Amino acid sequence: KLCEGILNILEKDTKTSCQVACLEALRILSRDKKVLVPVTTKRNMQILMKLAKLDTVEDPLERVSEFPVIVEALKCLCNIIFNSSVAQKLSLELNLAAMLCNLLQKCKDQQLVDDIKCFDLRLLFLLSLLHTDIRAQLRQELQGVQVLTQALESSLSVRWTEEYKAAEDRDRPPLSLQETDCAIEALKALFNVTLDSWNVHSKNESHQFRYMAAILRHCLLTTGPTEEKTEELHSNAINLLSNVPVSCLDVLINPSSQEETDIKYNGMNMGAIQILLDFMEKRIDKGSSYREGLTPVLSLLTECCRTHRNIRKFIKAQVLPPLRDVSNRPEVGTTVRNKLVRLMTHVDLGVKQIAAEFLFVLCKERVDSLLKYTGYGNAAGLLAARGLLAGGRGDHWYSDDEDTDTEEYKSAKPNINLITGHLEEPMPNPMDEMTEEQKEYEAMKLVNMFDKLSRDELIKPMGVRPDGTMAPLEEAVSQYHTSKQESSDSD
């Protein structure tokens, strides 16, 4: 009854202060799903849309006194659409997404509308998250990618020096809280709209994604009002970069001009890539929520390294520098390599796969190079999954430049344990003082133990096929003998 009474008052032409008070009350009530039934009707949704200035196509936003009403109405719509599937369906019928895009365009060049813009973007994010039809409508009919990219660009106040290159002002103050929130909401909405965008089908699409990637590069180099807000901003930028076709990610590194003092590699500005690496290490050090927090940045870095040679070489120089001290196991220590190798045996399958894949790509998908940096024990899971237990390399082609081993590594190499990947002191052979009978007795004892475990199906002895994949031992041995006979020269 209270909701219906509030909506009846809002339908009348009351003064602004009364409208704001009513909308604030409705916003609080709309958090409760049980009271939403009277609100989620076509008439009542239209009342709120009218108050949010979503029904006026031509009228600009001029009366500043109306802005609090617009903001509160948008907040109410956010709550209602988030909590009601009926409202989500009605929003499609009422063409709410098109109206929000129109309101966003009105906010484009005006001051004092940051709150309106922020909640407009949040509503677009919710609609694109909860209703796939609206996501498709935004992408195909409403030029949603372009509209949202422009909203992101204005939130970050990007200034262009040339195509796909934004000005870098080192003395620029951090973004305000409102600007950061607007940027975050635009990034989240863009993420939904650009899902499944791996393939670029036209020159115009390629330009749009390269333009977006250039803005995201600027976003990575921008800071928010607090460390937490900066991390949230960068996290959402990384999520969106994962949707950008990998061929368009070359704009993350620009030719570095003489006056720039940023991190350089082969004449390219690697500032944004360094931010990604620092973000990755910070997420590893956090020690929790790896699947949500770490896998997006690791996936992004893996694809960048697989496709762009300069990025791979820059990252490898930091993550896998030439080995000098091999006295400790690869997973022991505080370097980025140590941290990533530890993740290769993580309990979460997705986390361990992407960490191993990242290191494998840095090694140009060469098994011998990966084993050098990680040890066979840590890499076994990846090699078994890729059918590379017998050695070799992955499917992708990389340039032929070879790794150069340090003198320290070369001298230690003969004594490195290939399983653990570190230097071990020679251990005394326990069989040296045994007689032949004792050796035979211990060998048979071991065979019997394995046989019992196998017959009780506690373990299944496995072997490596000639193609590098795993198989039950009998099958692997028979395939190996068959392959050997076929390859031998006949008399």
Tab-separated table of C-alpha atoms in Angstrom:
chain	number	residue	atom	x	y	z
A	1	LYS	CA	0.000	0.000	0.000
A	2	LEU	CA	2.843	2.356	0.819
A	3	CYS	CA	4.509	1.726	-2.571
A	4	GLU	CA	1.229	2.323	-4.407
A	5	GLY	CA	0.604	5.500	-2.402
A	6	ILE	CA	4.112	6.819	-3.222
A	7	LEU	CA	3.662	6.103	-6.926
A	8	ASN	CA	0.281	7.859	-6.950
A	9	ILE	CA	1.920	10.985	-5.477
A	10	LEU	CA	4.816	10.762	-7.988
A	11	GLU	CA	2.359	10.598	-10.888
A	12	LYS	CA	1.053	14.060	-9.922
A	13	ASP	CA	2.968	17.248	-10.608
A	14	THR	CA	4.351	17.828	-7.114
A	15	LYS	CA	7.266	20.032	-6.088
A	16	THR	CA	10.841	18.755	-6.373
A	17	SER	CA	11.544	18.286	-2.644
A	18	CYS	CA	8.439	16.097	-2.312
A	19	GLN	CA	9.448	14.015	-5.352
A	20	VAL	CA	12.938	13.461	-3.927
A	21	ALA	CA	11.560	12.386	-0.520
A	22	CYS	CA	9.102	9.959	-2.159
A	23	LEU	CA	11.771	8.476	-4.406
A	24	GLU	CA	14.199	8.039	-1.486
A	25	ALA	CA	11.508	6.093	0.387
A	26	LEU	CA	10.724	4.002	-2.710
A	27	ARG	CA	14.431	3.287	-3.219
A	28	ILE	CA	14.679	1.830	0.287
A	29	LEU	CA	11.469	-0.185	-0.159
A	30	SER	CA	12.591	-1.485	-3.564
A	31	ARG	CA	15.451	-3.410	-1.938
A	32	ASP	CA	12.816	-5.884	-0.686
A	33	LYS	CA	11.641	-8.302	-3.376
A	34	LYS	CA	8.336	-8.949	-1.540
A	35	VAL	CA	6.986	-5.415	-2.041
A	36	LEU	CA	7.892	-5.088	-5.726
A	37	VAL	CA	4.657	-6.524	-7.179
A	38	PRO	CA	2.769	-3.186	-7.311
A	39	VAL	CA	5.876	-1.390	-8.602
A	40	THR	CA	6.589	-3.703	-11.534
A	41	THR	CA	3.688	-2.701	-13.766
A	42	LYS	CA	3.992	-0.923	-17.087
A	43	ARG	CA	2.273	2.222	-15.713
A	44	ASN	CA	4.506	2.500	-12.652
A	45	MET	CA	7.704	1.788	-14.568
A	46	GLN	CA	6.729	4.580	-16.987
A	47	ILE	CA	6.184	6.980	-14.044
A	48	LEU	CA	9.771	6.317	-12.860
A	49	MET	CA	11.169	6.535	-16.400
A	50	LYS	CA	9.449	9.918	-16.843
A	51	LEU	CA	10.970	11.217	-13.599
A	52	ALA	CA	14.392	9.969	-14.784
A	53	LYS	CA	13.929	12.016	-18.004
A	54	LEU	CA	14.091	8.822	-20.048
A	55	ASP	CA	10.901	9.528	-22.019
A	56	THR	CA	12.035	12.878	-23.454
A	57	VAL	CA	14.109	12.308	-26.551
A	58	GLU	CA	14.837	15.894	-27.576
A	59	ASP	CA	14.786	17.935	-24.351
A	60	PRO	CA	18.312	18.636	-23.023
A	61	LEU	CA	19.165	18.423	-19.311
A	62	GLU	CA	18.932	22.080	-18.298
A	63	ARG	CA	17.183	22.493	-14.941
A	64	VAL	CA	19.805	21.678	-12.308
A	65	SER	CA	17.055	21.591	-9.672
A	66	GLU	CA	15.657	18.456	-11.357
A	67	PHE	CA	18.960	16.544	-11.197
A	68	PRO	CA	18.355	15.038	-7.686
A	69	VAL	CA	14.975	13.704	-8.917
A	70	ILE	CA	16.594	12.125	-11.987
A	71	VAL	CA	19.328	10.488	-9.862
A	72	GLU	CA	16.862	9.077	-7.304
A	73	ALA	CA	14.569	7.757	-10.056
A	74	LEU	CA	17.536	6.001	-11.705
A	75	LYS	CA	18.539	4.488	-8.331
A	76	CYS	CA	14.991	3.150	-7.892
A	77	LEU	CA	15.059	1.627	-11.380
A	78	CYS	CA	18.430	-0.025	-10.600
A	79	ASN	CA	16.992	-1.719	-7.488
A	80	ILE	CA	13.732	-2.723	-9.169
A	81	ILE	CA	15.380	-4.224	-12.252
A	82	PHE	CA	18.007	-6.034	-10.168
A	83	ASN	CA	15.368	-7.621	-7.921
A	84	SER	CA	12.524	-8.328	-10.372
A	85	SER	CA	12.467	-10.596	-13.435
A	86	VAL	CA	9.094	-9.002	-14.381
A	87	ALA	CA	10.781	-5.577	-14.486
A	88	GLN	CA	13.582	-7.011	-16.613
A	89	LYS	CA	11.052	-8.199	-19.220
A	90	LEU	CA	9.154	-4.895	-19.049
A	91	SER	CA	12.399	-2.973	-19.667
A	92	LEU	CA	12.739	-4.758	-23.003
A	93	GLU	CA	9.088	-3.987	-23.894
A	94	LEU	CA	9.491	-0.309	-22.904
A	95	ASN	CA	12.785	-0.021	-24.849
A	96	LEU	CA	14.581	1.162	-21.715
A	97	ALA	CA	18.093	0.484	-23.108
A	98	ALA	CA	17.568	2.888	-26.033
A	99	MET	CA	16.308	5.586	-23.661
A	100	LEU	CA	19.330	5.126	-21.383
A	101	CYS	CA	21.695	5.469	-24.354
A	102	ASN	CA	19.883	8.673	-25.324
A	103	LEU	CA	20.201	10.073	-21.778
A	104	LEU	CA	23.889	9.145	-21.812
A	105	GLN	CA	24.368	11.220	-24.965
A	106	LYS	CA	22.724	14.200	-23.235
A	107	CYS	CA	25.224	13.872	-20.358
A	108	LYS	CA	28.131	13.881	-22.796
A	109	ASP	CA	29.190	17.532	-22.718
A	110	GLN	CA	27.500	18.830	-19.587
A	111	GLN	CA	28.826	19.578	-16.143
A	112	LEU	CA	27.122	18.551	-12.842
A	113	VAL	CA	25.687	15.366	-14.318
A	114	ASP	CA	28.240	12.830	-13.034
A	115	ASP	CA	25.688	11.192	-10.718
A	116	ILE	CA	23.110	10.927	-13.519
A	117	LYS	CA	25.729	9.454	-15.840
A	118	CYS	CA	26.963	6.993	-13.193
A	119	PHE	CA	23.515	5.521	-12.455
A	120	ASP	CA	22.577	5.537	-16.151
A	121	LEU	CA	25.675	3.393	-16.774
A	122	ARG	CA	24.896	1.163	-13.770
A	123	LEU	CA	21.406	0.544	-15.140
A	124	LEU	CA	22.851	-0.333	-18.560
A	125	PHE	CA	25.260	-2.724	-16.831
A	126	LEU	CA	22.410	-4.434	-14.933
A	127	LEU	CA	20.228	-4.727	-18.045
A	128	SER	CA	23.072	-6.196	-20.115
A	129	LEU	CA	23.970	-8.559	-17.280
A	130	LEU	CA	20.465	-9.862	-16.560
A	131	HIS	CA	18.922	-9.945	-20.046
A	132	THR	CA	20.855	-11.355	-23.009
A	133	ASP	CA	18.340	-9.910	-25.501
A	134	ILE	CA	19.168	-6.402	-24.258
A	135	ARG	CA	22.876	-7.218	-24.597
A	136	ALA	CA	22.315	-8.114	-28.263
A	137	GLN	CA	20.138	-5.003	-28.775
A	138	LEU	CA	22.849	-2.756	-27.350
A	139	ARG	CA	25.537	-4.341	-29.500
A	140	GLN	CA	23.628	-4.470	-32.801
A	141	GLU	CA	20.910	-1.779	-32.865
A	142	LEU	CA	21.947	0.934	-30.425
A	143	GLN	CA	25.694	1.191	-31.201
A	144	GLY	CA	26.221	0.385	-27.542
A	145	VAL	CA	29.960	-0.262	-27.871
A	146	GLN	CA	30.504	3.193	-29.351
A	147	VAL	CA	28.197	4.989	-26.883
A	148	LEU	CA	29.721	3.296	-23.836
A	149	THR	CA	33.294	3.780	-25.110
A	150	GLN	CA	32.622	7.524	-25.452
A	151	ALA	CA	31.212	7.581	-21.909
A	152	LEU	CA	34.379	5.875	-20.640
A	153	GLU	CA	36.577	8.289	-22.588
A	154	SER	CA	34.831	11.348	-21.114
A	155	SER	CA	34.987	9.905	-17.560
A	156	LEU	CA	38.759	9.545	-17.903
A	157	SER	CA	39.141	12.943	-19.689
A	158	VAL	CA	41.314	11.380	-22.401
A	159	ARG	CA	43.290	13.768	-24.643
A	160	TRP	CA	44.666	12.341	-27.883
A	161	THR	CA	48.110	13.172	-29.262
A	162	GLU	CA	47.724	10.891	-32.305
A	163	GLU	CA	45.547	7.981	-33.392
A	164	TYR	CA	45.353	5.335	-30.661
A	165	LYS	CA	47.751	7.309	-28.432
A	166	ALA	CA	46.508	9.314	-25.432
A	167	ALA	CA	48.496	12.086	-23.789
A	168	GLU	CA	50.319	11.022	-20.625
A	169	ASP	CA	50.318	13.813	-18.059
A	170	ARG	CA	52.452	12.729	-15.105
A	171	ASP	CA	51.398	15.728	-13.013
A	172	ARG	CA	47.701	15.074	-13.447
A	173	PRO	CA	45.865	14.598	-10.121
A	174	PRO	CA	44.095	11.269	-9.445
A	175	LEU	CA	40.537	10.838	-10.663
A	176	SER	CA	37.791	11.981	-8.304
A	177	LEU	CA	35.534	9.372	-6.677
A	178	GLN	CA	32.665	10.260	-9.061
A	179	GLU	CA	34.885	10.030	-12.155
A	180	THR	CA	36.266	6.668	-10.980
A	181	ASP	CA	32.787	5.269	-10.288
A	182	CYS	CA	31.562	6.419	-13.720
A	183	ALA	CA	34.558	4.794	-15.410
A	184	ILE	CA	34.045	1.525	-13.480
A	185	GLU	CA	30.336	1.354	-14.422
A	186	ALA	CA	31.197	2.030	-18.100
A	187	LEU	CA	33.850	-0.719	-18.032
A	188	LYS	CA	31.403	-3.234	-16.518
A	189	ALA	CA	28.684	-2.425	-19.070
A	190	LEU	CA	31.191	-2.623	-21.939
A	191	PHE	CA	32.381	-6.005	-20.687
A	192	ASN	CA	28.851	-7.433	-21.008
A	193	VAL	CA	28.248	-5.880	-24.422
A	194	THR	CA	31.569	-7.056	-25.886
A	195	LEU	CA	31.392	-10.675	-24.706
A	196	ASP	CA	32.256	-13.120	-27.532
A	197	SER	CA	34.128	-10.430	-29.485
A	198	TRP	CA	37.277	-12.442	-30.202
A	199	ASN	CA	36.831	-12.251	-33.971
A	200	VAL	CA	36.981	-8.949	-35.825
A	201	HIS	CA	34.807	-9.082	-38.916
A	202	SER	CA	35.341	-5.639	-40.455
A	203	LYS	CA	37.720	-2.711	-40.659
A	204	ASN	CA	35.290	-0.551	-38.646
A	205	GLU	CA	35.135	-3.148	-35.839
A	206	SER	CA	38.927	-3.347	-35.784
A	207	HIS	CA	39.140	0.446	-35.431
A	208	GLN	CA	36.528	0.428	-32.640
A	209	PHE	CA	38.408	-2.187	-30.607
A	210	ARG	CA	41.814	-0.565	-31.132
A	211	TYR	CA	40.314	2.754	-30.033
A	212	MET	CA	38.887	1.014	-26.947
A	213	ALA	CA	42.224	-0.680	-26.184
A	214	ALA	CA	43.980	2.711	-26.375
A	215	ILE	CA	41.513	4.139	-23.824
A	216	LEU	CA	42.058	1.081	-21.608
A	217	ARG	CA	45.817	1.613	-21.803
A	218	HIS	CA	45.242	5.170	-20.551
A	219	CYS	CA	42.950	3.727	-17.852
A	220	LEU	CA	45.738	1.418	-16.601
A	221	LEU	CA	48.087	4.393	-16.319
A	222	THR	CA	45.479	6.371	-14.332
A	223	THR	CA	45.026	6.310	-10.565
A	224	GLY	CA	41.863	6.706	-8.511
A	225	PRO	CA	41.285	8.579	-5.238
A	226	THR	CA	42.365	5.585	-3.106
A	227	GLU	CA	44.471	2.463	-3.600
A	228	GLU	CA	41.341	0.255	-3.377
A	229	LYS	CA	39.518	2.285	-6.050
A	230	THR	CA	42.584	2.211	-8.304
A	231	GLU	CA	42.727	-1.583	-8.006
A	232	GLU	CA	38.985	-1.858	-8.777
A	233	LEU	CA	39.406	0.420	-11.813
A	234	HIS	CA	42.372	-1.577	-13.127
A	235	SER	CA	40.641	-4.901	-12.434
A	236	ASN	CA	37.634	-3.918	-14.571
A	237	ALA	CA	39.927	-2.555	-17.311
A	238	ILE	CA	41.751	-5.926	-17.386
A	239	ASN	CA	38.443	-7.819	-17.598
A	240	LEU	CA	37.424	-5.709	-20.599
A	241	LEU	CA	40.839	-6.084	-22.269
A	242	SER	CA	40.234	-9.848	-22.158
A	243	ASN	CA	37.286	-9.293	-24.538
A	244	VAL	CA	39.325	-7.214	-27.014
A	245	PRO	CA	40.522	-9.280	-30.016
A	246	VAL	CA	44.176	-10.099	-29.391
A	247	SER	CA	45.209	-8.622	-32.766
A	248	CYS	CA	44.093	-5.191	-31.482
A	249	LEU	CA	46.169	-5.350	-28.277
A	250	ASP	CA	49.323	-4.048	-29.994
A	251	VAL	CA	48.139	-0.523	-29.059
A	252	LEU	CA	49.035	-1.326	-25.434
A	253	ILE	CA	52.641	-0.676	-26.422
A	254	ASN	CA	53.415	2.518	-28.333
A	255	PRO	CA	56.680	3.698	-29.854
A	256	SER	CA	58.380	5.593	-27.036
A	257	SER	CA	59.324	9.225	-27.756
A	258	GLN	CA	62.549	10.772	-26.480
A	259	GLU	CA	60.919	12.913	-23.780
A	260	GLU	CA	59.119	9.974	-22.167
A	261	THR	CA	60.857	8.434	-19.168
A	262	ASP	CA	58.576	5.420	-18.888
A	263	ILE	CA	59.727	1.819	-19.016
A	264	LYS	CA	61.019	1.074	-22.507
A	265	TYR	CA	61.897	-2.069	-24.414
A	266	ASN	CA	63.086	-2.164	-28.036
A	267	GLY	CA	61.960	1.458	-28.407
A	268	MET	CA	58.423	0.663	-27.179
A	269	ASN	CA	56.690	2.191	-24.142
A	270	MET	CA	55.917	-0.705	-21.786
A	271	GLY	CA	54.288	1.313	-18.986
A	272	ALA	CA	50.888	-0.408	-19.310
A	273	ILE	CA	52.446	-3.888	-19.452
A	274	GLN	CA	54.401	-3.134	-16.276
A	275	ILE	CA	51.121	-2.139	-14.567
A	276	LEU	CA	49.649	-5.518	-15.619
A	277	LEU	CA	52.656	-7.385	-14.210
A	278	ASP	CA	52.525	-5.456	-10.927
A	279	PHE	CA	48.773	-6.099	-10.702
A	280	MET	CA	49.332	-9.833	-11.296
A	281	GLU	CA	51.973	-10.058	-8.555
A	282	LYS	CA	49.767	-8.113	-6.132
A	283	ARG	CA	46.908	-10.555	-6.760
A	284	ILE	CA	49.232	-13.545	-6.200
A	285	ASP	CA	50.445	-12.026	-2.920
A	286	LYS	CA	46.826	-11.579	-1.803
A	287	GLY	CA	46.648	-15.357	-1.493
A	288	SER	CA	42.886	-15.768	-2.012
A	289	SER	CA	40.161	-15.655	-4.694
A	290	TYR	CA	42.666	-16.632	-7.366
A	291	ARG	CA	39.995	-17.781	-9.835
A	292	GLU	CA	38.166	-14.428	-9.882
A	293	GLY	CA	41.069	-12.117	-9.106
A	294	LEU	CA	44.105	-13.650	-10.789
A	295	THR	CA	43.031	-15.741	-13.789
A	296	PRO	CA	41.771	-12.752	-15.909
A	297	VAL	CA	45.127	-10.937	-15.785
A	298	LEU	CA	47.100	-14.174	-16.315
A	299	SER	CA	44.919	-15.076	-19.325
A	300	LEU	CA	45.380	-11.590	-20.782
A	301	LEU	CA	49.171	-11.666	-20.342
A	302	THR	CA	49.337	-15.164	-21.849
A	303	GLU	CA	47.478	-14.087	-25.009
A	304	CYS	CA	49.567	-10.899	-25.303
A	305	CYS	CA	52.793	-12.934	-25.026
A	306	ARG	CA	51.584	-15.544	-27.517
A	307	THR	CA	50.803	-12.928	-30.181
A	308	HIS	CA	53.149	-9.979	-29.608
A	309	ARG	CA	56.877	-10.735	-29.540
A	310	ASN	CA	58.006	-7.499	-27.849
A	311	ILE	CA	55.554	-7.989	-24.994
A	312	ARG	CA	56.703	-11.600	-24.503
A	313	LYS	CA	60.378	-10.697	-24.448
A	314	PHE	CA	59.817	-7.793	-22.022
A	315	ILE	CA	57.791	-9.972	-19.629
A	316	LYS	CA	60.188	-12.909	-19.860
A	317	ALA	CA	63.106	-10.670	-18.900
A	318	GLN	CA	61.291	-9.934	-15.625
A	319	VAL	CA	59.515	-13.210	-14.878
A	320	LEU	CA	62.123	-15.696	-16.160
A	321	PRO	CA	65.494	-13.926	-16.151
A	322	PRO	CA	68.583	-16.049	-16.997
A	323	LEU	CA	69.210	-18.597	-14.237
A	324	ARG	CA	72.231	-18.051	-12.018
A	325	ASP	CA	71.512	-19.480	-8.569
A	326	VAL	CA	69.924	-22.957	-8.839
A	327	SER	CA	70.583	-24.042	-5.257
A	328	ASN	CA	66.893	-23.703	-4.291
A	329	ARG	CA	63.867	-25.429	-5.760
A	330	PRO	CA	62.011	-23.303	-8.379
A	331	GLU	CA	58.972	-22.961	-6.082
A	332	VAL	CA	61.013	-21.716	-3.107
A	333	GLY	CA	61.620	-17.977	-2.854
A	334	THR	CA	59.983	-14.564	-3.296
A	335	THR	CA	60.571	-13.839	-7.002
A	336	VAL	CA	57.687	-13.732	-9.503
A	337	ARG	CA	58.992	-17.009	-11.000
A	338	ASN	CA	58.873	-18.713	-7.580
A	339	LYS	CA	55.317	-17.488	-6.996
A	340	LEU	CA	54.090	-18.655	-10.408
A	341	VAL	CA	55.773	-22.062	-10.088
A	342	ARG	CA	53.993	-22.546	-6.746
A	343	LEU	CA	50.693	-21.922	-8.541
A	344	MET	CA	51.491	-24.767	-10.997
A	345	THR	CA	50.530	-27.239	-8.252
A	346	HIS	CA	47.570	-25.253	-6.864
A	347	VAL	CA	44.453	-27.190	-5.818
A	348	ASP	CA	42.251	-25.156	-8.193
A	349	LEU	CA	42.588	-26.771	-11.623
A	350	GLY	CA	41.825	-23.567	-13.547
A	351	VAL	CA	44.417	-21.547	-11.612
A	352	LYS	CA	47.175	-24.132	-12.006
A	353	GLN	CA	46.449	-24.550	-15.738
A	354	ILE	CA	46.611	-20.844	-16.564
A	355	ALA	CA	49.765	-20.303	-14.439
A	356	ALA	CA	51.500	-23.220	-16.202
A	357	GLU	CA	50.273	-22.022	-19.620
A	358	PHE	CA	51.650	-18.524	-18.980
A	359	LEU	CA	55.129	-19.855	-18.134
A	360	PHE	CA	54.976	-22.298	-21.079
A	361	VAL	CA	54.242	-19.434	-23.505
A	362	LEU	CA	57.097	-17.372	-22.004
A	363	CYS	CA	59.313	-20.379	-22.825
A	364	LYS	CA	57.995	-20.259	-26.431
A	365	GLU	CA	56.171	-23.539	-25.729
A	366	ARG	CA	59.437	-25.495	-25.601
A	367	VAL	CA	59.361	-28.331	-23.085
A	368	ASP	CA	63.122	-28.312	-22.393
A	369	SER	CA	63.043	-24.574	-21.644
A	370	LEU	CA	60.027	-24.912	-19.331
A	371	LEU	CA	61.648	-27.779	-17.390
A	372	LYS	CA	64.776	-25.687	-16.909
A	373	TYR	CA	62.775	-22.992	-15.086
A	374	THR	CA	60.193	-25.127	-13.245
A	375	GLY	CA	61.461	-28.707	-12.862
A	376	TYR	CA	59.699	-31.771	-14.244
A	377	GLY	CA	57.586	-32.348	-11.111
A	378	ASN	CA	55.888	-28.938	-11.291
A	379	ALA	CA	55.392	-29.107	-15.073
A	380	ALA	CA	54.084	-32.710	-15.239
A	381	GLY	CA	50.400	-31.687	-15.071
A	382	LEU	CA	50.667	-29.330	-18.050
A	383	LEU	CA	52.787	-31.752	-20.077
A	384	ALA	CA	50.350	-34.627	-19.456
A	385	ALA	CA	47.392	-32.449	-20.478
A	386	ARG	CA	49.157	-31.279	-23.647
A	387	GLY	CA	50.554	-34.719	-24.599
A	388	LEU	CA	54.142	-33.493	-24.233
A	389	LEU	CA	55.527	-35.887	-21.616
A	390	ALA	CA	57.981	-37.185	-24.210
A	391	GLY	CA	59.290	-33.654	-24.842
A	392	GLY	CA	58.934	-31.427	-27.919
A	393	ARG	CA	57.045	-28.162	-28.196
A	394	GLY	CA	53.507	-26.782	-28.424
A	395	ASP	CA	51.421	-25.934	-31.468
A	396	HIS	CA	52.232	-22.233	-31.848
A	397	TRP	CA	55.171	-20.886	-33.827
A	398	TYR	CA	57.623	-18.458	-32.200
A	399	SER	CA	60.730	-16.641	-33.422
A	400	ASP	CA	63.955	-18.662	-33.434
A	401	ASP	CA	66.048	-16.553	-31.044
A	402	GLU	CA	67.524	-18.911	-28.468
A	403	ASP	CA	67.929	-18.492	-24.718
A	404	THR	CA	71.489	-17.885	-23.573
A	405	ASP	CA	72.450	-19.808	-20.429
A	406	THR	CA	74.642	-18.097	-17.860
A	407	GLU	CA	78.058	-19.557	-17.001
A	408	GLU	CA	76.789	-20.346	-13.486
A	409	TYR	CA	73.901	-22.400	-14.899
A	410	LYS	CA	76.118	-24.234	-17.388
A	411	SER	CA	78.562	-25.293	-14.671
A	412	ALA	CA	75.737	-26.468	-12.362
A	413	LYS	CA	73.635	-28.161	-15.070
A	414	PRO	CA	75.139	-31.702	-14.805
A	415	ASN	CA	74.184	-31.887	-11.085
A	416	ILE	CA	70.661	-30.419	-11.364
A	417	ASN	CA	67.885	-32.810	-10.405
A	418	LEU	CA	65.505	-32.697	-13.410
A	419	ILE	CA	62.472	-33.575	-11.262
A	420	THR	CA	62.919	-30.885	-8.614
A	421	GLY	CA	64.741	-28.405	-10.875
A	422	HIS	CA	67.486	-27.480	-8.445
A	423	LEU	CA	71.087	-28.349	-7.620
A	424	GLU	CA	71.479	-31.323	-5.285
A	425	GLU	CA	74.574	-32.632	-3.550
A	426	PRO	CA	75.444	-36.163	-4.724
A	427	MET	CA	73.777	-38.646	-2.367
A	428	PRO	CA	75.496	-41.886	-1.307
A	429	ASN	CA	74.148	-44.933	-3.142
A	430	PRO	CA	72.464	-47.212	-0.530
A	431	MET	CA	73.066	-50.216	-2.797
A	432	ASP	CA	76.851	-49.875	-2.795
A	433	GLU	CA	77.286	-51.990	0.326
A	434	MET	CA	74.610	-54.573	-0.579
A	435	THR	CA	75.335	-58.066	-1.865
A	436	GLU	CA	73.677	-59.203	-5.100
A	437	GLU	CA	71.243	-61.344	-3.081
A	438	GLN	CA	70.190	-58.356	-0.971
A	439	LYS	CA	69.690	-56.222	-4.079
A	440	GLU	CA	67.526	-58.958	-5.654
A	441	TYR	CA	65.495	-59.326	-2.445
A	442	GLU	CA	64.782	-55.544	-2.236
A	443	ALA	CA	63.862	-55.417	-5.935
A	444	MET	CA	61.359	-58.289	-5.590
A	445	LYS	CA	59.930	-56.731	-2.433
A	446	LEU	CA	59.286	-53.504	-4.392
A	447	VAL	CA	57.710	-55.407	-7.319
A	448	ASN	CA	55.360	-57.255	-4.952
A	449	MET	CA	54.295	-53.997	-3.270
A	450	PHE	CA	53.460	-52.387	-6.609
A	451	ASP	CA	51.677	-55.545	-7.745
A	452	LYS	CA	49.479	-55.585	-4.622
A	453	LEU	CA	48.586	-51.898	-4.987
A	454	SER	CA	47.768	-52.463	-8.652
A	455	ARG	CA	45.611	-55.557	-8.049
A	456	ASP	CA	43.701	-53.789	-5.255
A	457	GLU	CA	43.183	-50.911	-7.762
A	458	LEU	CA	44.701	-48.378	-5.388
A	459	ILE	CA	47.058	-47.271	-8.161
A	460	LYS	CA	47.170	-47.823	-11.906
A	461	PRO	CA	50.683	-48.011	-13.401
A	462	MET	CA	50.903	-45.630	-16.345
A	463	GLY	CA	53.365	-45.142	-19.158
A	464	VAL	CA	54.034	-42.585	-21.877
A	465	ARG	CA	52.953	-43.431	-25.426
A	466	PRO	CA	55.257	-42.583	-28.351
A	467	ASP	CA	53.069	-39.482	-29.013
A	468	GLY	CA	53.768	-38.138	-25.485
A	469	THR	CA	50.341	-38.861	-23.949
A	470	MET	CA	49.640	-41.053	-20.897
A	471	ALA	CA	48.179	-44.588	-21.109
A	472	PRO	CA	47.966	-47.716	-18.890
A	473	LEU	CA	51.434	-49.292	-18.726
A	474	GLU	CA	50.604	-52.407	-20.785
A	475	GLU	CA	49.102	-50.310	-23.595
A	476	ALA	CA	51.993	-47.823	-23.589
A	477	VAL	CA	54.600	-50.612	-23.710
A	478	SER	CA	52.853	-52.452	-26.572
A	479	GLN	CA	52.478	-49.199	-28.584
A	480	TYR	CA	56.133	-48.380	-27.963
A	481	HIS	CA	57.271	-51.815	-29.254
A	482	THR	CA	54.963	-51.536	-32.303
A	483	SER	CA	56.291	-48.083	-33.102
A	484	LYS	CA	59.885	-49.276	-32.695
A	485	GLN	CA	59.320	-52.246	-35.064
A	486	GLU	CA	57.684	-50.055	-37.706
A	487	SER	CA	60.521	-47.551	-37.605
A	488	SER	CA	63.351	-50.138	-37.753
A	489	ASP	CA	65.005	-50.880	-41.081
A	490	SER	CA	64.102	-54.255	-42.579
A	491	ASP	CA	66.907	-56.612	-43.562
